[in-house]
mmCIF file of C-alpha atoms and ligand atoms in Angstrom:
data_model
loop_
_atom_site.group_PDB
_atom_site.id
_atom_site.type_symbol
_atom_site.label_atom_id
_atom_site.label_comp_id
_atom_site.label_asym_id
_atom_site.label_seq_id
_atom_site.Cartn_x
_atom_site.Cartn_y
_atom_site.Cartn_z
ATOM 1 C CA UNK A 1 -50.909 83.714 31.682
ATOM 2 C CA UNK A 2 -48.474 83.421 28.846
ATOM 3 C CA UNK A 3 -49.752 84.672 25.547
ATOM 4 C CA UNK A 4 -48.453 82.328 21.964
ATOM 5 C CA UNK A 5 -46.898 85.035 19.564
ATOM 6 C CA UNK A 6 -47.038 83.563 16.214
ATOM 7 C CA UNK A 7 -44.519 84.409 13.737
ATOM 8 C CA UNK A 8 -46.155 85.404 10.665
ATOM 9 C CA UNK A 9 -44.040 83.618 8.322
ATOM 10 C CA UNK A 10 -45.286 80.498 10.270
ATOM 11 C CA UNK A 11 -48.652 81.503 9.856
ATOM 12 C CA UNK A 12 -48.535 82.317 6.267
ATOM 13 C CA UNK A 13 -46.623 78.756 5.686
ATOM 14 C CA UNK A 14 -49.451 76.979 7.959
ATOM 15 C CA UNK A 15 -52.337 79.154 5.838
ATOM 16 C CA UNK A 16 -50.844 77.514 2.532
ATOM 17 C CA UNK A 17 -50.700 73.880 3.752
ATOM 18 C CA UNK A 18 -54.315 74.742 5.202
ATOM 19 C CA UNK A 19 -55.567 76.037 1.456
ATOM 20 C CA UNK A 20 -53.974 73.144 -0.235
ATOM 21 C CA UNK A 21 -55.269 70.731 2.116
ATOM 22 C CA UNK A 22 -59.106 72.316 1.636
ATOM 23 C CA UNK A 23 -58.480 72.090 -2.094
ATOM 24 C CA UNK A 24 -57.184 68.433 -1.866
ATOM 25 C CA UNK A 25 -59.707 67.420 0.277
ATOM 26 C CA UNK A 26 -62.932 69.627 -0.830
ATOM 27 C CA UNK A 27 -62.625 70.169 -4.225
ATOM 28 C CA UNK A 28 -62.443 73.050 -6.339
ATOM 29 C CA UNK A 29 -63.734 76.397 -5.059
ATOM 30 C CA UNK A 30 -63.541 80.035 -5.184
ATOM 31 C CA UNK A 31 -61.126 82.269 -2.971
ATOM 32 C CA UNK A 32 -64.272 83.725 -1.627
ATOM 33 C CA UNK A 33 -65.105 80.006 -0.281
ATOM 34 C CA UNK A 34 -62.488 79.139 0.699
ATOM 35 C CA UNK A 35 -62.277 82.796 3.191
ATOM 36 C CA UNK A 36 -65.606 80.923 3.934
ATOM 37 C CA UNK A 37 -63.773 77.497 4.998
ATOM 38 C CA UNK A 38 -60.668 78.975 6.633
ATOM 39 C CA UNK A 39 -62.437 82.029 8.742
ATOM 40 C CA UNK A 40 -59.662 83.793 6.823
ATOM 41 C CA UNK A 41 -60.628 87.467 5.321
ATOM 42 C CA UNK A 42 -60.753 87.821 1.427
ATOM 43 C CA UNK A 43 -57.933 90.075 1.183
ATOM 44 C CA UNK A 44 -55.565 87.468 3.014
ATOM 45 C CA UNK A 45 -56.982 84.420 1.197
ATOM 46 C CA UNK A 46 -56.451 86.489 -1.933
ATOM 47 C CA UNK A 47 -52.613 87.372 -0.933
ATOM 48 C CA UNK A 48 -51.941 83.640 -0.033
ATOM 49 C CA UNK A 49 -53.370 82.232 -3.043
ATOM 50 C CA UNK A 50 -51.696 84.134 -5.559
ATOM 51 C CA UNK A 51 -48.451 82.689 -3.877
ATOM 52 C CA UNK A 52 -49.514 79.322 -4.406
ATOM 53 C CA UNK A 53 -51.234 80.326 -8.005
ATOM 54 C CA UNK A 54 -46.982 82.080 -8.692
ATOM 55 C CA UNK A 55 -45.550 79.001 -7.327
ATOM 56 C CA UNK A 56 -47.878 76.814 -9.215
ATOM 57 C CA UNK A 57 -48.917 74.782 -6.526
ATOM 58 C CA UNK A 58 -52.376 75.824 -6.995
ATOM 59 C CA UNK A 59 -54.151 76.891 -10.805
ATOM 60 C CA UNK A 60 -56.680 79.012 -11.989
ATOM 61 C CA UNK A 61 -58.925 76.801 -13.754
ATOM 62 C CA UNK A 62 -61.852 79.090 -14.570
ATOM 63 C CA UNK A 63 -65.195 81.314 -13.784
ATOM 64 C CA UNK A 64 -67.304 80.128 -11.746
ATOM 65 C CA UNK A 65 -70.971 82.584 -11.752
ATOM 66 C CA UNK A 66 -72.257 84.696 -8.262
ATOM 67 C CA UNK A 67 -75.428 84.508 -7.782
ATOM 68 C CA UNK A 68 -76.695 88.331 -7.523
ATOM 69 C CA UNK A 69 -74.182 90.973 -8.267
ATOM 70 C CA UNK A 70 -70.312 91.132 -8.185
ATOM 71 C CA UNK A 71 -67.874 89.837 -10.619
ATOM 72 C CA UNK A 72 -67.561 86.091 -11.299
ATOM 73 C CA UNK A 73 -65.413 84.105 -9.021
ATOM 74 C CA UNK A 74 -62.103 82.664 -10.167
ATOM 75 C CA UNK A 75 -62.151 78.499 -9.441
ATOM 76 C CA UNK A 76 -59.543 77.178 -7.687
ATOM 77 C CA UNK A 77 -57.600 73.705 -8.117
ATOM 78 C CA UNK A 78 -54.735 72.163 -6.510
ATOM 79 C CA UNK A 79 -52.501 71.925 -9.028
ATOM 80 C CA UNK A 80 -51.369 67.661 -8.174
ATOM 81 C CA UNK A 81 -49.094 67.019 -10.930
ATOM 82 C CA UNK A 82 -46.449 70.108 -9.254
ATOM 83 C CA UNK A 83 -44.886 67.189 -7.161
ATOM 84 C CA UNK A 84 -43.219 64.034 -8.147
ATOM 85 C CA UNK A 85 -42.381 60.810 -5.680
ATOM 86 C CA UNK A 86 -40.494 57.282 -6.431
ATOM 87 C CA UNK A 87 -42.475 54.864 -4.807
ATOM 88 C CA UNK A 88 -41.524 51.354 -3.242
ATOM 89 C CA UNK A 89 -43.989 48.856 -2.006
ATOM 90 C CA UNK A 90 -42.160 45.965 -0.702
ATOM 91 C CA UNK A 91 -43.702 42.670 -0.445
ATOM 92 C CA UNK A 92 -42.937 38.804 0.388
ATOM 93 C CA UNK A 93 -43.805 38.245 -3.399
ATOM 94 C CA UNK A 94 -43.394 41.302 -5.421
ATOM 95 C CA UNK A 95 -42.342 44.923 -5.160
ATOM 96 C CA UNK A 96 -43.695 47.908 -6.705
ATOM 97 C CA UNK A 97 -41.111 50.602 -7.992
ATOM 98 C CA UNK A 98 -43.101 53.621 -9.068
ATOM 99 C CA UNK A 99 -43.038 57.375 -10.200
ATOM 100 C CA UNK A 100 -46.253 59.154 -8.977
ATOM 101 C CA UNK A 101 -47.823 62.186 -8.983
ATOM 102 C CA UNK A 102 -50.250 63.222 -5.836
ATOM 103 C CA UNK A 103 -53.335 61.233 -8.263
ATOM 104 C CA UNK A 104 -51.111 59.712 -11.067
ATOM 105 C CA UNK A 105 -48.556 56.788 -11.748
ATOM 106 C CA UNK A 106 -45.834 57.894 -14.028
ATOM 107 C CA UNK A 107 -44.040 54.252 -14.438
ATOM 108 C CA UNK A 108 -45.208 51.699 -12.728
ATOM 109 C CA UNK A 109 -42.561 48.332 -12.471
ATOM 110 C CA UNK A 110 -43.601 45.124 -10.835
ATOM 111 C CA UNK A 111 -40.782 42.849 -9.842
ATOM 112 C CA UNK A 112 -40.724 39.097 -8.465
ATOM 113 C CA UNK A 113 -38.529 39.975 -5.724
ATOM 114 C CA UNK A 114 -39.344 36.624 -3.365
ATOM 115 C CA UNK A 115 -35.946 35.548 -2.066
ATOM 116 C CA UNK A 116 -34.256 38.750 -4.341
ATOM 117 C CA UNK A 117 -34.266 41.257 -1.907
ATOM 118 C CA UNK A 118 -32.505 40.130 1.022
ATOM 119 C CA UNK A 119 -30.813 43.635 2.464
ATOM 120 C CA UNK A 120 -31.419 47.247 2.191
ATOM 121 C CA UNK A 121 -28.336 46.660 -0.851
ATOM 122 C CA UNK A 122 -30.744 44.786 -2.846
ATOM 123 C CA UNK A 123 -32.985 47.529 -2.731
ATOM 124 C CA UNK A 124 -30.486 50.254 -3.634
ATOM 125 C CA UNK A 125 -29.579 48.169 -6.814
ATOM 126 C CA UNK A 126 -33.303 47.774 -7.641
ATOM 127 C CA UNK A 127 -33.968 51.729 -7.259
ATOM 128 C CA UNK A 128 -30.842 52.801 -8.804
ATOM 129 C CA UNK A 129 -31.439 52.319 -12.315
ATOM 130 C CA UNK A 130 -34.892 54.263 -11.968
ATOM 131 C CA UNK A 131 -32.960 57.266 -10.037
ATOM 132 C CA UNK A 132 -30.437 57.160 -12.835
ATOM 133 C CA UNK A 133 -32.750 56.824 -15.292
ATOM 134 C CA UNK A 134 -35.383 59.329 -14.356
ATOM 135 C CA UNK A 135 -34.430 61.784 -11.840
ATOM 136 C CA UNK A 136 -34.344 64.229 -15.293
ATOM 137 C CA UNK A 137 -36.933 65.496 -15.971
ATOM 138 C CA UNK A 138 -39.043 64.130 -12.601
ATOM 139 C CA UNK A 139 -36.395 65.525 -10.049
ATOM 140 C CA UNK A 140 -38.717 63.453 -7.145
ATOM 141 C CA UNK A 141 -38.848 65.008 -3.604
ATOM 142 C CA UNK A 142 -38.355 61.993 -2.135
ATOM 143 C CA UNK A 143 -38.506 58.003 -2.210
ATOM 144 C CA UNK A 144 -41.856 56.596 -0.370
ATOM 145 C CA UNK A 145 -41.608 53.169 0.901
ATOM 146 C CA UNK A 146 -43.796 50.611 2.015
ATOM 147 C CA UNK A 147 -42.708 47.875 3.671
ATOM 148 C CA UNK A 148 -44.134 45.035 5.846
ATOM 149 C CA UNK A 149 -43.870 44.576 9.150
ATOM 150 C CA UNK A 150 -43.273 47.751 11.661
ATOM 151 C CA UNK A 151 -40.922 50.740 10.950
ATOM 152 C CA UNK A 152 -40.020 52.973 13.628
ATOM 153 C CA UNK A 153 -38.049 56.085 12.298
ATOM 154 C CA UNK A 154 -37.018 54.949 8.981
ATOM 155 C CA UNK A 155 -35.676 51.331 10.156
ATOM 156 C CA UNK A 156 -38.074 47.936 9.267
ATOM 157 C CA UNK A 157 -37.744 46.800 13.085
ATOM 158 C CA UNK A 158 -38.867 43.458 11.329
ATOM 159 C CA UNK A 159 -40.082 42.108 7.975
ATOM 160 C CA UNK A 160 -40.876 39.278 8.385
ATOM 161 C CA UNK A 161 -38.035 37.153 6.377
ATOM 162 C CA UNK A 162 -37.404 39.786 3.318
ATOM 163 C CA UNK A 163 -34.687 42.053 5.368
ATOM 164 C CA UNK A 164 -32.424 41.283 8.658
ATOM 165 C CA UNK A 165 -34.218 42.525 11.540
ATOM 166 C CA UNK A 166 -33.721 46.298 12.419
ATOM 167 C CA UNK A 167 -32.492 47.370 8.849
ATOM 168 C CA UNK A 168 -32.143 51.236 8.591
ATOM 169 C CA UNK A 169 -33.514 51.787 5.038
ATOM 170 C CA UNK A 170 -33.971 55.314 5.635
ATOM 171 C CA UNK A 171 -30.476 56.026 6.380
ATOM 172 C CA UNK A 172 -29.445 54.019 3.595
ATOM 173 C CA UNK A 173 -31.037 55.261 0.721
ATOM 174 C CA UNK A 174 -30.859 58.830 1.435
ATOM 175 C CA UNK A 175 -27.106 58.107 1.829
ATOM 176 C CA UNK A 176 -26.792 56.484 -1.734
ATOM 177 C CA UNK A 177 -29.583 58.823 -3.561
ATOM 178 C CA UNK A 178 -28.997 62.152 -1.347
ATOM 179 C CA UNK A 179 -32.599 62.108 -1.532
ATOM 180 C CA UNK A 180 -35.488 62.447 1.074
ATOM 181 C CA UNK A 181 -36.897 58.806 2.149
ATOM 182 C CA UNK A 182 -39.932 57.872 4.174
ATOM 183 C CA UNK A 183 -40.572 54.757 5.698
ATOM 184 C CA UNK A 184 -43.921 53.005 6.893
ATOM 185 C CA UNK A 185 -45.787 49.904 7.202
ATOM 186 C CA UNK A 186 -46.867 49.062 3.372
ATOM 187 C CA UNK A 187 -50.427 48.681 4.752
ATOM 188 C CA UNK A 188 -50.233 51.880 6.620
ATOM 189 C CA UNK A 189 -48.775 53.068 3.348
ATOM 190 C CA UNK A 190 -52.023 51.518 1.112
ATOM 191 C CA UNK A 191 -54.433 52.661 3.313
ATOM 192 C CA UNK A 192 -53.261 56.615 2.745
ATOM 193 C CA UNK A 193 -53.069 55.961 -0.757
ATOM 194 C CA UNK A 194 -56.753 55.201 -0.089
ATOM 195 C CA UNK A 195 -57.418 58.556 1.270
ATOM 196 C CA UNK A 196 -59.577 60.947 0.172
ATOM 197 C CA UNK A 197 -60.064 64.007 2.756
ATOM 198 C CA UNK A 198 -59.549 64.857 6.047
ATOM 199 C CA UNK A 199 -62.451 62.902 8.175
ATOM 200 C CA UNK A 200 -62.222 59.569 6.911
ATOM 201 C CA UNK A 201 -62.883 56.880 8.977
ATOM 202 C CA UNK A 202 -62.519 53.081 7.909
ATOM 203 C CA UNK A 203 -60.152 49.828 7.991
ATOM 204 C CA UNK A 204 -58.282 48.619 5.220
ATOM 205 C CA UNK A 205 -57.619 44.694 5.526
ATOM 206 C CA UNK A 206 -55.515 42.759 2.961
ATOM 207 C CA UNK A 207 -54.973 39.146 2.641
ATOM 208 C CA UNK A 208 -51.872 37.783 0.869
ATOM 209 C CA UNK A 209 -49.424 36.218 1.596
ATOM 210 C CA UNK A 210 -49.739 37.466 5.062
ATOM 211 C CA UNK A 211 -53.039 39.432 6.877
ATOM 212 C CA UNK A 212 -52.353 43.081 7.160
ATOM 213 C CA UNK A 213 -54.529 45.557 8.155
ATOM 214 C CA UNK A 214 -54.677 49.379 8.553
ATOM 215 C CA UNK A 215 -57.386 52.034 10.324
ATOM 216 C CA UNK A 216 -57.594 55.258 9.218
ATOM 217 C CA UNK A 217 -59.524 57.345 11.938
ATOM 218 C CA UNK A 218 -60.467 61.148 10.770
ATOM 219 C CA UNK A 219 -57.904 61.282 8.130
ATOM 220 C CA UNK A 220 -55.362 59.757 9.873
ATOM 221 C CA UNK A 221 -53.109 56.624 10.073
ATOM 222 C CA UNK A 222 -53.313 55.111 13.340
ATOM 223 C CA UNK A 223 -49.815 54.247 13.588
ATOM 224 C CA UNK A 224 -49.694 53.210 17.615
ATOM 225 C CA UNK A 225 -46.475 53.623 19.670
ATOM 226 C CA UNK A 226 -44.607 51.150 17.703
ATOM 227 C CA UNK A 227 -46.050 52.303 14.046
ATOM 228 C CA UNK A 228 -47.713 48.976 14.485
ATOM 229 C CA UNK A 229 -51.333 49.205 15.136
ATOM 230 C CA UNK A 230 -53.983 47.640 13.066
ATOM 231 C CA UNK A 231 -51.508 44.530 13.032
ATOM 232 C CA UNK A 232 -54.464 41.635 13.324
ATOM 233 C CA UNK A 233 -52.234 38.905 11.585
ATOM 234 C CA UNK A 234 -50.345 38.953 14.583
ATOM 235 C CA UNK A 235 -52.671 38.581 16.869
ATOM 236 C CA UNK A 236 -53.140 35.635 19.195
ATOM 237 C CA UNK A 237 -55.970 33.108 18.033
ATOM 238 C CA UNK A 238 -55.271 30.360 20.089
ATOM 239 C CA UNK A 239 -52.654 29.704 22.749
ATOM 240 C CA UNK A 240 -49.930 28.109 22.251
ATOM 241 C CA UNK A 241 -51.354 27.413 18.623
ATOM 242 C CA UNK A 242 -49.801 26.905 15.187
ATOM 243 C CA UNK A 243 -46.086 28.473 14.714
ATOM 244 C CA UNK A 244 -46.318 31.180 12.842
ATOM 245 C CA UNK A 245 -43.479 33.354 10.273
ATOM 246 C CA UNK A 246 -43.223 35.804 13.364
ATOM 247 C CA UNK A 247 -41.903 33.805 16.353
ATOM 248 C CA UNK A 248 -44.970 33.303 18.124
ATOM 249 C CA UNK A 249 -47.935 30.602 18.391
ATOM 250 C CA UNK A 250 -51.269 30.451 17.325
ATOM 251 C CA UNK A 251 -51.168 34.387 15.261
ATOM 252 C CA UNK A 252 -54.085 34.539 13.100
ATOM 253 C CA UNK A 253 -51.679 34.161 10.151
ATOM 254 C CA UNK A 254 -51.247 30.928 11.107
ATOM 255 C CA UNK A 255 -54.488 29.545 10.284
ATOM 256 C CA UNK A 256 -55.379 31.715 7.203
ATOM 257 C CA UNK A 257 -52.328 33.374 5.334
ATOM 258 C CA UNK A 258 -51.600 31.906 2.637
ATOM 259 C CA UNK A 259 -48.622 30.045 3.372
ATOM 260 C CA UNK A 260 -50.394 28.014 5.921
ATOM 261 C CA UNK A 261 -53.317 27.418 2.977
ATOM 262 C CA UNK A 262 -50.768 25.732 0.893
ATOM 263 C CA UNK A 263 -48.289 24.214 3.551
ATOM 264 C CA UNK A 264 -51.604 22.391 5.119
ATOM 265 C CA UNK A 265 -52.771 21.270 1.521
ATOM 266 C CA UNK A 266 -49.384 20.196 0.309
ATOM 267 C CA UNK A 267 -49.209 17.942 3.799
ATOM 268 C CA UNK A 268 -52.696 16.092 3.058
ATOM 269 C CA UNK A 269 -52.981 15.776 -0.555
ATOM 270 C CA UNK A 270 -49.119 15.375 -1.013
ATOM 271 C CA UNK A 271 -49.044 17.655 -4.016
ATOM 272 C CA UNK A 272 -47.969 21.313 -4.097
ATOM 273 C CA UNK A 273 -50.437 23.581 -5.883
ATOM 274 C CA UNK A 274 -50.413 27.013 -6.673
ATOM 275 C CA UNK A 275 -52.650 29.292 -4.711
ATOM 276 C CA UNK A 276 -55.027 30.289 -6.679
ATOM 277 C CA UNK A 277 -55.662 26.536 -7.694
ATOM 278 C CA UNK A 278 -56.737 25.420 -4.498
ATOM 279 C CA UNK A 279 -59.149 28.843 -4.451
ATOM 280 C CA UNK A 280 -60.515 27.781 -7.845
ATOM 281 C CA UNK A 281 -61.509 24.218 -6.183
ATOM 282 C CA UNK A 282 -63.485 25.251 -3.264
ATOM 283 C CA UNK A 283 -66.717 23.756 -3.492
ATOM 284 C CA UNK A 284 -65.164 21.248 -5.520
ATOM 285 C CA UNK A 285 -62.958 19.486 -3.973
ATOM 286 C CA UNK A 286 -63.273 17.977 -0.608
ATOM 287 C CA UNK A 287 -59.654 19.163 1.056
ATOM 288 C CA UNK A 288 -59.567 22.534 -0.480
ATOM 289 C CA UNK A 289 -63.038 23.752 0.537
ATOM 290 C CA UNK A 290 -62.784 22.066 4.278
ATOM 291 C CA UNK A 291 -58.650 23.616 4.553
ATOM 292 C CA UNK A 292 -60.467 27.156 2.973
ATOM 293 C CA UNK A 293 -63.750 27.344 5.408
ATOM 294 C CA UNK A 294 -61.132 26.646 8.568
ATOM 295 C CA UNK A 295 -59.154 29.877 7.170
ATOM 296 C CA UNK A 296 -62.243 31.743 6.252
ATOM 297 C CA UNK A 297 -63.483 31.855 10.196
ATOM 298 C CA UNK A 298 -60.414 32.862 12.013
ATOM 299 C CA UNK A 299 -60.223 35.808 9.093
ATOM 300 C CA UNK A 300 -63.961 36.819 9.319
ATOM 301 C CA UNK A 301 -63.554 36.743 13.369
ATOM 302 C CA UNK A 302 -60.795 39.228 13.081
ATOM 303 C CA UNK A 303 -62.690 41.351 11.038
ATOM 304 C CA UNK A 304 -65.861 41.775 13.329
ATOM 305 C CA UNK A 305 -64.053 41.914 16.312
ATOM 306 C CA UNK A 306 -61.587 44.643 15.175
ATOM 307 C CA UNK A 307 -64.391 46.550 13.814
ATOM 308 C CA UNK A 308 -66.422 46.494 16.909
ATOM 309 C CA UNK A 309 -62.930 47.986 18.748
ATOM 310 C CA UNK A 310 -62.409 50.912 15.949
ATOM 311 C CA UNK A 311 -65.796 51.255 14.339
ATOM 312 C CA UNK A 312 -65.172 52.328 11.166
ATOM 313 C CA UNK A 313 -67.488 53.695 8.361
ATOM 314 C CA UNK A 314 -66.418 51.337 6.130
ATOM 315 C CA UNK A 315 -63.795 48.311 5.375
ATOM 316 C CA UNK A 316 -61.973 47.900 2.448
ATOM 317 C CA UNK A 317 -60.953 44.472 1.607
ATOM 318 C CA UNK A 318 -57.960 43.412 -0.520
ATOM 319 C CA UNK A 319 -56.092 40.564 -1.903
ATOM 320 C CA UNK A 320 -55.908 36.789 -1.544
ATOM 321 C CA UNK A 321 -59.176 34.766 -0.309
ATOM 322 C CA UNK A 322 -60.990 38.793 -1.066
ATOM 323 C CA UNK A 323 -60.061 38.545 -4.766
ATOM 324 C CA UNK A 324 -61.974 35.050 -5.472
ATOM 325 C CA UNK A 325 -65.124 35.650 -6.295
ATOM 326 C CA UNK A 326 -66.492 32.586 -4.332
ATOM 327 C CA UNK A 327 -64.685 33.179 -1.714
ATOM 328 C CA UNK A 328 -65.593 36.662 -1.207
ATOM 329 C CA UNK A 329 -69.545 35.694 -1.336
ATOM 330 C CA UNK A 330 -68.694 33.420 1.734
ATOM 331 C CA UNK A 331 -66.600 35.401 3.953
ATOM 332 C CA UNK A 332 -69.467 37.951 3.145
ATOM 333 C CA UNK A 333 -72.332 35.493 4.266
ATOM 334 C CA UNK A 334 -69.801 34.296 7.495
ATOM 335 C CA UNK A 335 -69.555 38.062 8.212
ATOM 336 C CA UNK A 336 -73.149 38.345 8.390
ATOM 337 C CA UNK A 337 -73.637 35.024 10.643
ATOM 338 C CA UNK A 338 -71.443 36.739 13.011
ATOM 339 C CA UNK A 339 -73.499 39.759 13.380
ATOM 340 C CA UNK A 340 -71.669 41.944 11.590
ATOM 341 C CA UNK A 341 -72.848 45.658 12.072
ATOM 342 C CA UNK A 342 -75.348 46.439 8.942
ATOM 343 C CA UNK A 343 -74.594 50.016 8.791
ATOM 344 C CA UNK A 344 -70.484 49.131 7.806
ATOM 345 C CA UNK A 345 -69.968 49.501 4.718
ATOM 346 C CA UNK A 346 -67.524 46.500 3.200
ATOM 347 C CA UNK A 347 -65.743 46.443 -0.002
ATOM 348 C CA UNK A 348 -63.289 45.375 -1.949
ATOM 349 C CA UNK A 349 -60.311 47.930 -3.095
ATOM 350 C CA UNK A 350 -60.169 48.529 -6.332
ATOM 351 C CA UNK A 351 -57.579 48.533 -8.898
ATOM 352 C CA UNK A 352 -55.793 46.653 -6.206
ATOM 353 C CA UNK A 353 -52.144 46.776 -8.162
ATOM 354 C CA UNK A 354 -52.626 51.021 -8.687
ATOM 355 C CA UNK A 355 -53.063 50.966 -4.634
ATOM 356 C CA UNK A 356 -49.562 49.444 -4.063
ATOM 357 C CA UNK A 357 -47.901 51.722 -6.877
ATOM 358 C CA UNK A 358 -49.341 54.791 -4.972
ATOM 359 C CA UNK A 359 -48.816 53.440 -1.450
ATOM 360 C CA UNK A 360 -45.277 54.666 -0.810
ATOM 361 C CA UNK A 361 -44.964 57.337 -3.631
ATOM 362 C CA UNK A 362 -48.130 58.715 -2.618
ATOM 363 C CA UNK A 363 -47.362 59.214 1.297
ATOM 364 C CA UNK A 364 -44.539 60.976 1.430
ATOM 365 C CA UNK A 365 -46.492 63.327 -1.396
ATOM 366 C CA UNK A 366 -49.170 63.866 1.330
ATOM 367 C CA UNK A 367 -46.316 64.225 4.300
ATOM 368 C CA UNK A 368 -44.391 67.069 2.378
ATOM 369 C CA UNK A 369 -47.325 68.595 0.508
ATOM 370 C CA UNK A 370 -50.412 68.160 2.463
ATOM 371 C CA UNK A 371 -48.832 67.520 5.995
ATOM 372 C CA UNK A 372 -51.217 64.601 6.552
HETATM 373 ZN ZN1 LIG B 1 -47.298 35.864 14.030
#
């Protein structure tokens, strides 16, 4: 039998990550609870803590009364404005450039980038004038970025159309920027932005203009072999079915993205029409609601049949066909038919645009910081 020597310095490092995590994750709280939380003595949470309170990664914010006798405990708060990310969410549509905080967007810029970003240059010549522009007084510790499609080690192994297949943004950027830069799925990246401590458990689905979908299991992304799981759009409906943007036949995407909503509408009516259009005349028009209840049962199949593989405690819906109103109440109702299991919670994200401002920015934040 071999026995693990720990190197203290290791230990101390992991104890600080552990306190900051409790704090992020927990809440306030006292050293005395958190010697509580971490089976850690007072005198060592005390010694690590002032560390953190010197390097002002974690604050004093205040007394909090003992019951009985002793002094009054100090509160304890992670102090999330110490770290600064740029954040890039990377879309079909639009792209998010952002400067975050661990729980607050800085700048926030929204670009039409469909058809503008074509290669990992486009996207150095979209950051750069934010680096230039801000790295005083921010000084970031990195660039987050979501992007669709699945990453493996910094390069998007595909994107579906925005960037040439097996594009090494990672390498790239830190090249031009001399910076730290994280890569993931933008969903992946979305759902973390969506966390809030370490045993969450739910799904995070978003329509528009593709299907993406996420599943966070106790805190954590499930990324898969090929930083791909959760990836439903691509998932076989029917065999040898519609083509879809991918390659492949008959991919859920193919009956309910978006594209496929207004390529099928533009073929029968003859007209082209904006999105949101055709979701404003369902239940008013003949085509649109028949072309929207065919997209609607292929997406609410996918959702009860993932959840009964990952059983989550919730799903968070986002985007597209979710953000109607109408169309939400049916997919709801369809859900239902389907036997949907009662006790899942489902709901749609909030502040839907803040989500993609965080996604990236807010990752790598959690990577360095957190080590989650
Ligand atoms: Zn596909």
């Amino acid at each position: 039998m071999t026995t693990k020597v720990i190197n203290p310095k290791t230990l101390r490092k992991s104890n600080k990550v552990n306190i900051k995590f409790i704090l992020w994750s927990k809440g306030d709280m006292s050293r005395l609870h958190l010697a509580k939380e971490l089976k850690l003595t007072k005198a060592s949470i005390t010694q690590i803590v002032n560390d953190l309170v010197y390097e002002g990664e974690v604050e004093e914010i205040g007394n909090v009364e003992r019951k009985g006798a002793g002094r009054p405990e100090i509160l304890l708060r992670l102090n999330t404005k110490k770290h600064i990310a740029i954040g890039l969410n990377i879309e079909n549509d639009k792209t998010h450039l952002s400067i975050c905080t661990l729980d607050e967007i800085l700048k926030d810029f929204v670009f039409n980038t469909k058809d503008r970003i074509n290669s990992v240059k486009d996207i150095i010549e979209l950051v750069r004038p934010v680096i230039d522009r801000w790295i005083y007084p921010y000084d970031p510790i990195g660039i987050g970025v979501g992007i669709v499609g699945p990453v493996d080690n910094g390069i998007s192994i595909n994107s579906y159309g925005i960037l040439p297949n097996n594009s090494d943004i990672k390498k790239e950027l830190e090249k031009e920027f001399n910076i730290p830069v994280k890569v993931i799925n933008n969903i992946h990246a979305q759902a973390r932005a969506l966390l809030q401590g370490g045993n969450d458990n739910y799904m995070l689905i978003k329509h528009s203009p593709g299907i993406g979908c996420a599943i966070i299991s106790n805190g954590k992304i499930l990324g898969g072999e090929h930083s791909n799981a959760g990836e439903i759009g691509h998932s076989i409906m029917e065999i040898n079915g519609l083509p879809c943007r991918c390659g492949k036949k008959g991919c859920l995407e193919a009956y309910c993205a978006e594209w496929h909503i207004q390529d099928l509408y533009e073929s029968k009516s003859g007209v082209k029409v904006p999105i949101e259009e055709i979701y404003a005349k369902y239940g008013e028009d003949g085509l649109a609601t028949k072309i929207l209840d065919d997209a609607i049962q292929p997406m609410a199949l996918a959702i009860v049949n993932t959840s009964m593989i990952v059983d989550p405690k919730k799903i968070l819906v986002t985007g597209g066909m979710f953000n109607n109103e109408k169309l939400y109440g049916v997919i709801m109702n369809k859900l239902q038919e389907l036997g949907m299991k009662k006790d899942c919670d489902i709901s749609i994200v909030p502040q839907e645009q803040n989500i993609k401002a965080f996604a990236g920015a807010k990752d790598i934040i959690m990577n360095k910081v957190l080590e989650v």
